Amino acid sequence: MNRRRWILAAALLLGAQVALVLLYLRLERERAGRNVPIAMEPRLEQGRDIVVERPDGSRLTIPARSDRYQLVHFWATWCPPCVKEIPSLTGLARRGPSGVRVWAVSADPDWESLREFFGGELPRHVVRDPTGEAASAYSVRQLPDTYLVDPAGLVIARFATRQEWDTAEMRATLERLTAGSEPAR
């Protein structure tokens, strides 16, 4: 009987250790997911004027040349990495560097799915690419995909895959990329 109790106690202790290790690994995986490394590639190519749709159905032309830098972000509510990323992009749009305008260009087929995603209240920076022409103009191959366009209309950086936009590291990167340039007149 003592031997059975010893085996049972050892099995329970081993089970508890395995559970703790699995919990630790899960927490580490979640923590690592929050610290997404910045995936940025420098570019120097002409940006494109794109036509997008506003929530009221009207068309809006986002010109490549602007009075400030523009972060043109392509995403969709059906894209899992995009869904994880969009809250931080919305934070950047609200509290980002003053010289950067954020556009979240959705590939969703309708406004209903976007309204549902945002709980009925669409942020001002969210627009839609109903024809796919905006994504084609930037040669978007997968979502999410983001381009930083300078005031002269040049794409100076591409951020491939999911990013954490509302972090000190990303703010420093954007400030470094946008420092020292005068807006085009």
Coordinates of C-alpha atoms in Angstrom, one line a residue:
M1 CA 0.0 0.0 0.0
N2 CA 2.8 2.4 0.8
R3 CA 4.3 1.7 -2.6
R4 CA 1.0 2.6 -4.3
R5 CA 0.8 5.8 -2.4
W6 CA 4.3 6.7 -3.4
I7 CA 3.7 6.0 -7.1
L8 CA 0.4 8.0 -6.9
A9 CA 2.2 10.9 -5.3
A10 CA 5.0 10.8 -7.8
A11 CA 2.5 10.7 -10.7
L12 CA 0.6 13.7 -9.2
L13 CA 3.9 15.6 -8.8
L14 CA 5.0 14.8 -12.3
G15 CA 1.6 15.9 -13.6
A16 CA 1.8 19.2 -11.8
Q17 CA 5.2 19.9 -13.2
V18 CA 4.1 19.1 -16.7
A19 CA 1.1 21.4 -16.3
L20 CA 3.4 24.2 -15.0
V21 CA 5.8 23.8 -17.9
L22 CA 2.9 23.9 -20.4
L23 CA 1.5 27.0 -18.7
Y24 CA 4.9 28.7 -18.8
L25 CA 5.3 27.9 -22.5
R26 CA 1.9 29.3 -23.3
L27 CA 2.6 32.5 -21.4
E28 CA 6.0 32.9 -23.2
R29 CA 4.3 32.3 -26.6
E30 CA 1.7 35.0 -25.8
R31 CA 4.4 37.4 -24.5
A32 CA 6.5 36.8 -27.7
G33 CA 3.4 37.6 -29.8
R34 CA 3.2 41.0 -28.2
N35 CA 6.8 41.8 -29.0
V36 CA 6.6 41.4 -32.8
P37 CA 9.9 42.5 -34.4
I38 CA 9.7 45.4 -36.8
A39 CA 9.8 44.0 -40.4
M40 CA 10.8 46.9 -42.5
E41 CA 12.5 47.1 -45.8
P42 CA 13.8 50.4 -47.2
R43 CA 12.3 51.4 -50.6
L44 CA 12.8 54.3 -53.0
E45 CA 10.1 54.1 -55.6
Q46 CA 7.2 56.2 -56.8
G47 CA 4.0 55.9 -54.9
R48 CA 0.6 55.8 -56.6
D49 CA -2.5 57.9 -56.3
I50 CA -5.3 55.4 -55.1
V51 CA -9.0 55.7 -55.1
V52 CA -10.8 54.3 -52.1
E53 CA -14.3 54.3 -50.7
R54 CA -15.5 56.1 -47.6
P55 CA -18.1 54.6 -45.3
D56 CA -20.8 56.8 -46.9
G57 CA -20.0 55.3 -50.3
S58 CA -18.2 58.4 -51.7
R59 CA -14.9 58.0 -53.4
L60 CA -11.7 59.5 -52.0
T61 CA -8.4 59.9 -53.8
I62 CA -5.4 59.4 -51.6
P63 CA -2.7 61.1 -53.6
A64 CA 0.9 59.9 -53.4
R65 CA 2.1 63.5 -53.0
S66 CA 0.8 65.1 -49.8
D67 CA 1.4 67.7 -47.1
R68 CA 2.8 65.0 -44.8
Y69 CA 4.0 61.4 -44.7
Q70 CA 1.3 58.7 -45.3
L71 CA 1.2 55.2 -43.9
V72 CA -0.9 53.2 -46.3
H73 CA -1.9 50.0 -44.7
F74 CA -3.7 47.2 -46.5
W75 CA -5.7 44.7 -44.4
A76 CA -9.0 42.8 -44.0
T77 CA -11.2 41.6 -41.2
W78 CA -11.0 38.0 -42.5
C79 CA -7.2 38.0 -42.2
P80 CA -6.1 36.7 -38.8
P81 CA -2.8 38.6 -38.6
C82 CA -4.6 41.8 -39.6
V83 CA -7.2 41.3 -36.9
K84 CA -4.4 41.1 -34.3
E85 CA -2.6 44.1 -35.8
I86 CA -5.4 46.6 -36.4
P87 CA -5.9 47.7 -32.7
S88 CA -2.2 48.9 -32.6
L89 CA -2.6 50.7 -36.0
T90 CA -5.7 52.4 -34.7
G91 CA -3.7 53.5 -31.6
L92 CA -0.9 54.9 -33.9
A93 CA -3.6 56.7 -36.0
R94 CA -4.9 58.4 -32.8
R95 CA -1.6 59.1 -31.0
G96 CA 1.0 58.8 -33.7
P97 CA 3.6 61.2 -34.9
S98 CA 2.0 64.4 -36.0
G99 CA 3.6 64.4 -39.4
V100 CA 2.2 60.9 -40.4
R101 CA -1.3 60.3 -41.7
V102 CA -2.6 56.7 -41.4
W103 CA -4.9 55.1 -43.9
A104 CA -6.2 51.6 -43.2
V105 CA -7.3 50.3 -46.6
S106 CA -9.6 47.4 -46.2
A107 CA -10.1 44.6 -48.7
D108 CA -13.4 43.6 -47.2
P109 CA -16.3 43.1 -49.6
D110 CA -18.7 45.4 -47.8
W111 CA -19.0 48.0 -45.0
E112 CA -21.2 45.8 -42.9
S113 CA -18.4 43.5 -41.9
L114 CA -16.2 46.5 -41.1
R115 CA -18.9 48.1 -39.0
E116 CA -19.4 44.9 -37.1
F117 CA -15.6 44.5 -36.6
F118 CA -15.4 47.9 -35.1
G119 CA -18.6 47.6 -33.0
G120 CA -20.5 50.1 -35.2
E121 CA -18.1 53.0 -34.8
L122 CA -15.6 53.2 -37.8
P123 CA -12.4 55.1 -37.2
R124 CA -11.8 58.0 -39.6
H125 CA -8.7 56.4 -41.0
V126 CA -10.5 53.3 -42.3
V127 CA -11.4 53.2 -46.0
R128 CA -12.2 50.4 -48.4
D129 CA -10.7 49.2 -51.6
P130 CA -13.9 47.9 -53.3
T131 CA -12.2 47.0 -56.7
G132 CA -8.8 45.9 -55.5
E133 CA -7.2 48.6 -57.7
A134 CA -5.6 50.3 -54.7
A135 CA -3.9 47.1 -53.6
S136 CA -2.8 46.4 -57.2
A137 CA -1.3 49.9 -57.5
Y138 CA 1.0 49.0 -54.6
S139 CA 1.6 45.4 -55.8
V140 CA 0.2 44.0 -52.5
R141 CA 0.6 40.2 -52.6
Q142 CA -0.5 39.3 -49.1
L143 CA -2.2 41.0 -46.1
P144 CA -1.3 42.8 -44.0
D145 CA 1.1 45.0 -46.1
T146 CA 2.0 48.6 -45.3
Y147 CA 3.8 51.4 -47.2
L148 CA 5.3 54.7 -45.9
V149 CA 5.0 57.4 -48.5
D150 CA 6.9 60.6 -48.1
P151 CA 5.4 64.0 -48.9
A152 CA 7.0 64.0 -52.4
G153 CA 5.2 60.8 -53.2
L154 CA 8.0 58.3 -52.9
V155 CA 7.5 55.0 -51.1
I156 CA 10.5 55.0 -48.6
A157 CA 9.6 51.9 -46.6
R158 CA 7.5 48.8 -46.7
F159 CA 6.4 47.0 -43.6
A160 CA 5.7 43.4 -44.5
T161 CA 3.5 41.2 -42.3
R162 CA 2.0 42.1 -39.0
Q163 CA 3.5 44.9 -36.9
E164 CA 3.0 46.4 -33.5
W165 CA 2.4 50.0 -34.5
D166 CA 1.7 51.6 -31.2
T167 CA 5.0 50.9 -29.5
A168 CA 8.0 53.0 -28.5
E169 CA 10.2 51.1 -31.0
M170 CA 7.8 51.6 -33.9
R171 CA 7.4 55.3 -33.0
A172 CA 11.2 55.7 -33.0
T173 CA 11.4 54.0 -36.4
L174 CA 8.8 56.2 -37.9
E175 CA 10.3 59.3 -36.4
R176 CA 13.7 58.3 -37.8
L177 CA 12.2 57.7 -41.3
T178 CA 10.3 61.0 -41.3
A179 CA 12.9 63.2 -39.7
G180 CA 14.5 66.1 -41.6
S181 CA 12.1 66.2 -44.6
E182 CA 10.2 69.3 -45.6
P183 CA 6.7 68.6 -47.0
A184 CA 6.2 69.1 -50.7
R185 CA 4.5 72.3 -51.7

